Coordinates of N, CA and C in Angstrom, one line a residue:
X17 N 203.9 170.9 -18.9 CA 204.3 170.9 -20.3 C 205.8 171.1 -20.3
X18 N 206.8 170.1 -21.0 CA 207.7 170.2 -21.4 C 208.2 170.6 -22.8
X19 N 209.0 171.7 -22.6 CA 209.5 171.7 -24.7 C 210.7 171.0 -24.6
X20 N 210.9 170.3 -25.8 CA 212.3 169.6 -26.0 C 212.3 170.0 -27.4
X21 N 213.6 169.8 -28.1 CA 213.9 169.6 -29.2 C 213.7 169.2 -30.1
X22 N 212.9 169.7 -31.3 CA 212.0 168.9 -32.1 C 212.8 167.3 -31.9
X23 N 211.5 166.8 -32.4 CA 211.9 165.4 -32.8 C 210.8 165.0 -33.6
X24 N 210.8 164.0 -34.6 CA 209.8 163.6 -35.1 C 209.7 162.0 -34.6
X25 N 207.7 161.1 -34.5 CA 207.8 160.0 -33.7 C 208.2 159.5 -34.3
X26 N 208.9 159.0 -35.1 CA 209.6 157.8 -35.8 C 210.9 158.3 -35.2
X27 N 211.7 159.2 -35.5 CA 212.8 159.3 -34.8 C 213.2 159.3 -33.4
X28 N 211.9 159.2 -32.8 CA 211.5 158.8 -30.9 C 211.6 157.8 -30.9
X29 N 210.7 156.8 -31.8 CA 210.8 155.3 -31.4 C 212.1 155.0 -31.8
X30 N 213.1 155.3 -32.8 CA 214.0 154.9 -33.0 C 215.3 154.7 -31.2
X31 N 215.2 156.0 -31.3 CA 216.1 156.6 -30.3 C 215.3 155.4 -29.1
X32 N 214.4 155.4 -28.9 CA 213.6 154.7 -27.8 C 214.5 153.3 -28.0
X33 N 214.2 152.7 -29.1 CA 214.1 151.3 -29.2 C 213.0 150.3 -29.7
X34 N 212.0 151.5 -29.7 CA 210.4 151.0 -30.2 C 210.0 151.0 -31.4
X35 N 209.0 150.1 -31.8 CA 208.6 149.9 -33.1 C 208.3 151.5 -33.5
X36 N 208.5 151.5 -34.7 CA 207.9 152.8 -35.5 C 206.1 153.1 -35.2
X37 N 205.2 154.0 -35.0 CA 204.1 154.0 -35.4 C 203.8 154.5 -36.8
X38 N 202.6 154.5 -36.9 CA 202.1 154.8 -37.8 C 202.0 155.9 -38.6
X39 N 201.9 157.0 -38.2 CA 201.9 158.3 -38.5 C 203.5 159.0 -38.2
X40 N 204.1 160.0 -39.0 CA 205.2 159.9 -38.2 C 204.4 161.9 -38.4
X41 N 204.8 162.3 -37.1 CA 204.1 163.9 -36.6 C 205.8 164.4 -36.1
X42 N 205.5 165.6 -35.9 CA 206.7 166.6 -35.1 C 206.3 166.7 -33.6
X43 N 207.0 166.5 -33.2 CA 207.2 166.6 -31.5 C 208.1 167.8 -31.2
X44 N 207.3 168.9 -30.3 CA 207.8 169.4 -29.8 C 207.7 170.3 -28.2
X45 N 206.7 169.5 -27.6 CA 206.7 169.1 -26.3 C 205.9 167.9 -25.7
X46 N 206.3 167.7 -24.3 CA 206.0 166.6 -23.8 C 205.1 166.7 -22.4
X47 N 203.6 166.1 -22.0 CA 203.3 166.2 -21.3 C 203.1 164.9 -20.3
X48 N 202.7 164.8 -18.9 CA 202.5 164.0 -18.6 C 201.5 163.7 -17.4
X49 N 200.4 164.9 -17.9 CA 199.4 165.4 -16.9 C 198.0 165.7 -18.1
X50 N 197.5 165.5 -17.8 CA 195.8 165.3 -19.1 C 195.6 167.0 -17.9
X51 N 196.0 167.2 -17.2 CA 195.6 169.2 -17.0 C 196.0 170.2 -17.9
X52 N 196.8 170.0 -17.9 CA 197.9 171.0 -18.6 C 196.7 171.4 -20.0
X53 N 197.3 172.3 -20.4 CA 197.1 172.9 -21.6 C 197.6 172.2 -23.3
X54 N 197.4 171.3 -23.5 CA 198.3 170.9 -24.6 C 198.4 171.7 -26.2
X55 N 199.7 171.6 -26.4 CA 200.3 172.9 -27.8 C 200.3 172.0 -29.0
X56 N 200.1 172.2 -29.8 CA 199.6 171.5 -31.5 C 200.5 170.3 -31.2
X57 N 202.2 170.4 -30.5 CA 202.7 168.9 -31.3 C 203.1 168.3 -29.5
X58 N 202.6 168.3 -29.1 CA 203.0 167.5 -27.6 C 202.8 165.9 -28.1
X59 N 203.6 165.4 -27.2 CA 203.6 163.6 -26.6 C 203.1 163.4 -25.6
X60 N 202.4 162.8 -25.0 CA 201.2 162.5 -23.9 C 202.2 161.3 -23.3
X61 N 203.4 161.3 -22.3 CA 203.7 160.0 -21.6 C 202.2 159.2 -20.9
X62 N 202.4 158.6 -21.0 CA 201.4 157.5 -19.8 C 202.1 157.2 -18.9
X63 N 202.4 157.6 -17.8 CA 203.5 157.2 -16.6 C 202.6 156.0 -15.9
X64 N 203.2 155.0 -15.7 CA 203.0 153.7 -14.9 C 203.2 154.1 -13.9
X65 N 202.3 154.5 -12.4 CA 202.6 154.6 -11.0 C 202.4 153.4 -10.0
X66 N 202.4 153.5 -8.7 CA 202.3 152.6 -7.8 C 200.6 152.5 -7.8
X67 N 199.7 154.0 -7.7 CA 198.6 154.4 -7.3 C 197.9 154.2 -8.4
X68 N 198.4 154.6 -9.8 CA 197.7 155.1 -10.8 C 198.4 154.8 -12.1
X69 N 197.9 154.7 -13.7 CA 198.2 154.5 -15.0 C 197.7 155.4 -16.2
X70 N 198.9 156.2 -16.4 CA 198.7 157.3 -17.2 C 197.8 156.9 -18.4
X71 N 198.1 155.4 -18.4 CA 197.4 154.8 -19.6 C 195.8 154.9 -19.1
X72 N 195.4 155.2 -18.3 CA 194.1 155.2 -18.3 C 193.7 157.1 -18.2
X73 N 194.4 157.9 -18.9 CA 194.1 159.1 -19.1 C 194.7 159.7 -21.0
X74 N 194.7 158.4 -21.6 CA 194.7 158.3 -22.8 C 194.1 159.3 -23.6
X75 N 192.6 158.8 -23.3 CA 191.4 159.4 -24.0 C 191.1 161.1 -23.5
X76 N 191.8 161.7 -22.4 CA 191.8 162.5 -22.4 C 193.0 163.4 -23.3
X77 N 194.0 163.0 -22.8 CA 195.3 163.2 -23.8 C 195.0 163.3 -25.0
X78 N 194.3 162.8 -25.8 CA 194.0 162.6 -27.4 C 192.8 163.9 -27.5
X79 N 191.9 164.1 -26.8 CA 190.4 164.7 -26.8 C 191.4 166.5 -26.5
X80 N 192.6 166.5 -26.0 CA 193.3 167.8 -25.7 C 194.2 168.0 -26.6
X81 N 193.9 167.3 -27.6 CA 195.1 167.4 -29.2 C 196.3 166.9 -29.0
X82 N 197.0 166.1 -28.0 CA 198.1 165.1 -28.0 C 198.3 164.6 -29.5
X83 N 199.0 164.5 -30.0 CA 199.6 164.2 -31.3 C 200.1 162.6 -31.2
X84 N 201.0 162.5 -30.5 CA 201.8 161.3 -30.1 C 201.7 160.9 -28.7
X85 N 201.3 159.6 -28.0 CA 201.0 158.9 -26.9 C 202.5 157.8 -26.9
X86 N 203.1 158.1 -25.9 CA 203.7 157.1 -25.3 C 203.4 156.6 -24.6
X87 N 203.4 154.5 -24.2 CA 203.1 154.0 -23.2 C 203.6 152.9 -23.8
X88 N 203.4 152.1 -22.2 CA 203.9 150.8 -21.8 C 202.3 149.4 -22.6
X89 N 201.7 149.9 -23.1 CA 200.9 149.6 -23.5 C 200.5 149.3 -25.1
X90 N 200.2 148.1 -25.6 CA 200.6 148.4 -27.4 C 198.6 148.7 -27.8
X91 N 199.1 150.1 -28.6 CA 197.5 150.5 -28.5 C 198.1 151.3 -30.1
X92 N 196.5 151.5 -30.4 CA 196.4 152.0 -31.9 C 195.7 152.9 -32.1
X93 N 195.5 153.8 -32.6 CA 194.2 155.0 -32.7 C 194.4 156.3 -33.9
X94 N 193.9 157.5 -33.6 CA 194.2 158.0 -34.9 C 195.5 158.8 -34.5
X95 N 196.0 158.9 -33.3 CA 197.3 159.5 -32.9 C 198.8 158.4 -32.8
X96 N 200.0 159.1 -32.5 CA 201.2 157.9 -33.5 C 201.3 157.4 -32.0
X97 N 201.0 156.6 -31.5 CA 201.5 155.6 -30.7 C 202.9 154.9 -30.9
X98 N 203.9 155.1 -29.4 CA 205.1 154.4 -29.5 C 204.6 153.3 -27.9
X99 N 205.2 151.9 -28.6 CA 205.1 151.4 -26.9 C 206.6 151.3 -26.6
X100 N 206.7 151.1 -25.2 CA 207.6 150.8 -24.5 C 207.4 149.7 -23.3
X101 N 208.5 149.4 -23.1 CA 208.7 148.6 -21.6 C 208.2 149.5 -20.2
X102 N 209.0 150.2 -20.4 CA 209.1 151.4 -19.2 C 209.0 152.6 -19.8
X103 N 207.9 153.3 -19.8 CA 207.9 154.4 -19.3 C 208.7 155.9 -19.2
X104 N 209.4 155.5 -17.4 CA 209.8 156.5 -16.8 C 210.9 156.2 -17.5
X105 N 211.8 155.1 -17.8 CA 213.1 155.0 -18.5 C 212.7 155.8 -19.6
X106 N 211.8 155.5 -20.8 CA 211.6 156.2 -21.8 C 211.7 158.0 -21.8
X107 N 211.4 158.3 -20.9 CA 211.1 159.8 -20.7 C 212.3 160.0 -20.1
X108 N 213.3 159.5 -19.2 CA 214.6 160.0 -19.0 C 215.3 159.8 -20.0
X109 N 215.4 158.5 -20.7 CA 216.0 158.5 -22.4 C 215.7 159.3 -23.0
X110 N 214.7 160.0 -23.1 CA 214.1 161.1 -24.2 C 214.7 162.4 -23.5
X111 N 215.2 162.4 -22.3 CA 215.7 164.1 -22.1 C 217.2 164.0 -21.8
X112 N 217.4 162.8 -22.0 CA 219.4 162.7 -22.2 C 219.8 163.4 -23.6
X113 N 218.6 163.3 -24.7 CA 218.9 164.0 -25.8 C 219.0 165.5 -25.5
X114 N 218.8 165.9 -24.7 CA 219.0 167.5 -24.2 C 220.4 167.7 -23.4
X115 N 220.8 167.1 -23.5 CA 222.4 167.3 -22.6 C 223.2 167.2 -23.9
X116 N 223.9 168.6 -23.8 CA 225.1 168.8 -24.8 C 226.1 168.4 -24.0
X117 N 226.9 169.5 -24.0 CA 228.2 169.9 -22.9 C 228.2 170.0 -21.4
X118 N 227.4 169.6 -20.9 CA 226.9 170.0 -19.5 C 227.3 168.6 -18.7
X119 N 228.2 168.7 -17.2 CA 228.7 167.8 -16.6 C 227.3 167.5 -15.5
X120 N 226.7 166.6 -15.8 CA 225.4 166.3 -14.8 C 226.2 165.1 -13.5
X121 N 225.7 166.0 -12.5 CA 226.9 164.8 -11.5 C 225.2 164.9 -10.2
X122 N 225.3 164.0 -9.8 CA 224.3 164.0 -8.7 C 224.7 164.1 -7.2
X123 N 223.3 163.9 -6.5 CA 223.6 163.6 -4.7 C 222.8 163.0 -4.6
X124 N 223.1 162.5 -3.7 CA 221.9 161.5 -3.4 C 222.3 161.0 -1.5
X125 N 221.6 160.7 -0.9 CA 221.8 160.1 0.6 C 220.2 160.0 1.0
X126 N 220.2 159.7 2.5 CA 219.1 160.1 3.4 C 218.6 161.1 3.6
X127 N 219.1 162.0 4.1 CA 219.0 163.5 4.1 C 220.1 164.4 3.9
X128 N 219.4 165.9 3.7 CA 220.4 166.8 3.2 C 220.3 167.3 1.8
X129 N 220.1 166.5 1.0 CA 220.4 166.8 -0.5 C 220.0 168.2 -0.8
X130 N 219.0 168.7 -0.3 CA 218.4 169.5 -0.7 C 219.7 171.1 -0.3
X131 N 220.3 170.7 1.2 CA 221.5 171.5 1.8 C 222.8 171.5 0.9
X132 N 223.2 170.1 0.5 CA 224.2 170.1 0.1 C 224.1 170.8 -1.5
X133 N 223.0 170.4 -2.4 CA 223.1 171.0 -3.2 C 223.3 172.4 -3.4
X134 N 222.2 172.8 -2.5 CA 222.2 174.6 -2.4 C 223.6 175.2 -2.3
X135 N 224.4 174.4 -1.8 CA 225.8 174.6 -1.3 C 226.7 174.8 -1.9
X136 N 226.8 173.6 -2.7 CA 227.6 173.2 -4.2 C 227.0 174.4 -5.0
X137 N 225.6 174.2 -5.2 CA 225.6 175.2 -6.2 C 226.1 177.0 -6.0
X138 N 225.9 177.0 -5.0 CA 226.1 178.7 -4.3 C 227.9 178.8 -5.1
X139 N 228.6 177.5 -4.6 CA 230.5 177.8 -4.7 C 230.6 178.0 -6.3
X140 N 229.9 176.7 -6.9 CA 230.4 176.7 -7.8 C 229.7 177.7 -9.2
X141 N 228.8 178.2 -8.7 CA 228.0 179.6 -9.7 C 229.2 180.9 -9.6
X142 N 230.0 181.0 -8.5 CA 231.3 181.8 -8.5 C 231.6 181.9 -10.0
X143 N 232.1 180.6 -10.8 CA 232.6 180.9 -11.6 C 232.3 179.7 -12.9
X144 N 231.2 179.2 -12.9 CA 230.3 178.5 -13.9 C 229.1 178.9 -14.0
X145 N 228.4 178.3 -15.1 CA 226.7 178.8 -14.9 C 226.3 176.9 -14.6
X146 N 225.5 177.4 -13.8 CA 225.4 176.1 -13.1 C 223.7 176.0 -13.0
X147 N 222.9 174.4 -13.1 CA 221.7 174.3 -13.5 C 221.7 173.6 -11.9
X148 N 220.1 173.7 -11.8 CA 219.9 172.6 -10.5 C 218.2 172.2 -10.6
X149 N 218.2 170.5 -9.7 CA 217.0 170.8 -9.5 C 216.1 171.4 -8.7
X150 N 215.3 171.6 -9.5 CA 214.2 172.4 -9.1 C 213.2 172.0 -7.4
X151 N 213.2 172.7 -6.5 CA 212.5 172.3 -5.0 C 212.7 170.9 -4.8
X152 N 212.0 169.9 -4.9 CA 212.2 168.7 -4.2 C 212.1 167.6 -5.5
X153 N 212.4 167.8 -6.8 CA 211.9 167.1 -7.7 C 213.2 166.0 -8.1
X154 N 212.7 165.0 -7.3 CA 213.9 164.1 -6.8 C 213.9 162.4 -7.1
X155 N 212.6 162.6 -7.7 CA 212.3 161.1 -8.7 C 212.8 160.2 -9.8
X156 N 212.5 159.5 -10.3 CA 212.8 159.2 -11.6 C 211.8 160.8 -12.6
X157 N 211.0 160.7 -12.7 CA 210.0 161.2 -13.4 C 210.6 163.8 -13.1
X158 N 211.2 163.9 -11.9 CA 211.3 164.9 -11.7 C 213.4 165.3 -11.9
X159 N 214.2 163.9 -12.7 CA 215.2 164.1 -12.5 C 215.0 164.3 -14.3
X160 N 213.9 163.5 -15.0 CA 213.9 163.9 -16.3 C 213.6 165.3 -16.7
X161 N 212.4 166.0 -15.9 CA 212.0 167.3 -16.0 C 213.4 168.0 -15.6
X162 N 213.7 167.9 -15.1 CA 215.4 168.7 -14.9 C 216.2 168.9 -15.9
X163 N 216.7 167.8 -16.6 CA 217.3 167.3 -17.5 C 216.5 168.2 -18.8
X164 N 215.1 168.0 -19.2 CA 214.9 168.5 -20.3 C 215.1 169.9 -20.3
X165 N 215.1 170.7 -18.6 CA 215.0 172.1 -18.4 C 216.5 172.7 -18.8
X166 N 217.4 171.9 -19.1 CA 218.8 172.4 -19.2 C 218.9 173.1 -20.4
X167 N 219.7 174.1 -19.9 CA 220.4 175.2 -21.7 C 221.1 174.6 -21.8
X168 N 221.4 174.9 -22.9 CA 222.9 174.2 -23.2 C 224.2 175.1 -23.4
X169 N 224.0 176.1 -22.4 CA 224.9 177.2 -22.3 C 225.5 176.8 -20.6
X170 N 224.4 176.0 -19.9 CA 225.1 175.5 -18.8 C 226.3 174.5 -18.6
X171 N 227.3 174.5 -17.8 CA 228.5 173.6 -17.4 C 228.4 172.7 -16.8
X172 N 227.3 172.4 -15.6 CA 227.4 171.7 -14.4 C 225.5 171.6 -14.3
X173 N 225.2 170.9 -14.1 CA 224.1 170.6 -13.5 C 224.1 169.7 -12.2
X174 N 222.8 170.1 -11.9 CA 223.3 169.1 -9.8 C 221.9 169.3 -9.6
X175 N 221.8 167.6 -9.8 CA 220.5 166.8 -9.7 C 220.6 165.5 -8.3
X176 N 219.3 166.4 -7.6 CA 219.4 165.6 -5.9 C 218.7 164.1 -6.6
X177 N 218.7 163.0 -6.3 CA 217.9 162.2 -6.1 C 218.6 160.9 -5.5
X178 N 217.0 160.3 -5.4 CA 217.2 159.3 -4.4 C 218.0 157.7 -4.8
X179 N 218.8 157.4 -4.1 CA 219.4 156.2 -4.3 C 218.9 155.3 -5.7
X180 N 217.6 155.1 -5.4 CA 217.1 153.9 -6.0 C 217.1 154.8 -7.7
X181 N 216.7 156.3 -7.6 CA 216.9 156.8 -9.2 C 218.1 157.0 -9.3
X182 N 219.0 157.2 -9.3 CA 220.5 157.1 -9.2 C 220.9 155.6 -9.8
X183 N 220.9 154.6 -9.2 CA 221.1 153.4 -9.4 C 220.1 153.2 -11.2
X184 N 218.8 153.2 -11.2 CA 218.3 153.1 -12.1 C 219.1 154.0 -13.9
X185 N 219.0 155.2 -13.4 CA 219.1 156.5 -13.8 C 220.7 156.3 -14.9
X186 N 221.4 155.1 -13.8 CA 223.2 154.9 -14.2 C 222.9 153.8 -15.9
X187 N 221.8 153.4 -15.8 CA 221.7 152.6 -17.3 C 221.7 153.3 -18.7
X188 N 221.2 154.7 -18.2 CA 221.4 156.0 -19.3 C 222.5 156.6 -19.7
X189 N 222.9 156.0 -18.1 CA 224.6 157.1 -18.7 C 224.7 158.3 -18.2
X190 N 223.6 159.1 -17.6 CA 223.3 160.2 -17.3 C 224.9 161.2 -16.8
X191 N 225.6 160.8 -15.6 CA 226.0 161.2 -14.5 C 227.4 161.3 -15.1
X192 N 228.1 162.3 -14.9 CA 229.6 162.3 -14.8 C 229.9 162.1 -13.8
X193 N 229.2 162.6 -12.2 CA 229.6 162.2 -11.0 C 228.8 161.9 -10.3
X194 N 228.6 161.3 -8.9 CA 227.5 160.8 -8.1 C 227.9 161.0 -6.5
X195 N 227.4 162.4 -6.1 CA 228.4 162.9 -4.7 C 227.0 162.2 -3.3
X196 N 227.3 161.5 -2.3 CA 226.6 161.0 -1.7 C 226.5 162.0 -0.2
X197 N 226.0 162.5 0.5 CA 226.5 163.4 1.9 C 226.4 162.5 2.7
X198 N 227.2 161.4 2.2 CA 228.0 160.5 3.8 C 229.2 160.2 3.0
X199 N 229.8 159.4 2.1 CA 231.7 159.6 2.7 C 232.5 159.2 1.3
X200 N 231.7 159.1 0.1 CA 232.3 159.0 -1.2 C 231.5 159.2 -2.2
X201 N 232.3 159.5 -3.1 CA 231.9 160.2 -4.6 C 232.0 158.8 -5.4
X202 N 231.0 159.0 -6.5 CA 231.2 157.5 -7.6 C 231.3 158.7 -8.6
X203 N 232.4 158.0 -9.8 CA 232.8 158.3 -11.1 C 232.9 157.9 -12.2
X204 N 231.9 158.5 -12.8 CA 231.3 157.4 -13.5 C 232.2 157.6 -15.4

């Protein structure tokens, strides 16, 4: 379970790009696991995987009090349905609205990230408050959980991930910087 900042689903699909639904509810967390415990105003992502389709844990999502269903899927029911194209884009667009003031700069390579970060973050908590992610959550789907986890009392956040979420990740805007542990920085 994620908390974000209220939002109401008409003002999600807006921000998204998606038609309005039906109902317009208050959102104020996001899940994207039919385990979890869901709280009166959650949004139920449907994550599109390689393996698996959130959209086929719908009916659980709704039966756990999900309020609002996002997916890549155009569906109708008694909860506010937004569709999308994507997804995981959708749910990183929905936690860029959590970044105030905070310089989000990345790593990314083959190996290491997980060293170099520890690193950077150790120097630079000297004299900022500095966010990081969390163990190995280094995906598209675990760079947005990061992103929603931020205060906005933080300066710096330092988010490891992998090339191909980086490259993706750059159509949001996310990154003030992009530090690689082989031989240059991108600035974005």
């Amino acid at each position: 379970m994620i908390k974000i900042s209220p939002i109401t689903t008409f003002e999600m699909a807006d921000f998204l790009g998606a038609p309005r639904p039906k109902e317009n509810v208050l959102i104020t967390e996001i899940s994207i696991d039919t385990r979890e415990n869901f709280e009166e105003n959650t949004c139920f992502v449907a994550i599109a995987g390689e393996r698996f389709s959130g959209n086929d844990f719908i009916k659980y999502a709704i039966a756990k009090g999900a309020k609002c269903i996002l997916s890549n899927e155009k569906m109708s029911g008694e909860v506010s349905f937004i569709t999308v194209f994507d997804t995981k884009k959708a749910l990183l667009k929905l936690a860029s609205r959590e970044i105030k003031n905070t310089k989000i700069i990345a790593i990314t390579g083959s190996a290491g990230k997980t060293t170099v970060k520890e690193m950077i973050c150790s120097v630079l908590s000297q004299e900022y408050r500095v966010h990081s992610t969390y163990q190995n959550h280094n995906n598209e789907i675990g760079v947005a959980q990061t992103l929603f986890s931020i205060k906005a009392f933080n300066t710096f956040s330092w988010l490891k991930s992998r090339i191909s979420s980086i490259i993706s990740n750059c159509s949001v805007k996310l990154f003030s910087a992009c530090f690689t542990n082989s031989l240059f920085v991108i600035i974005f």
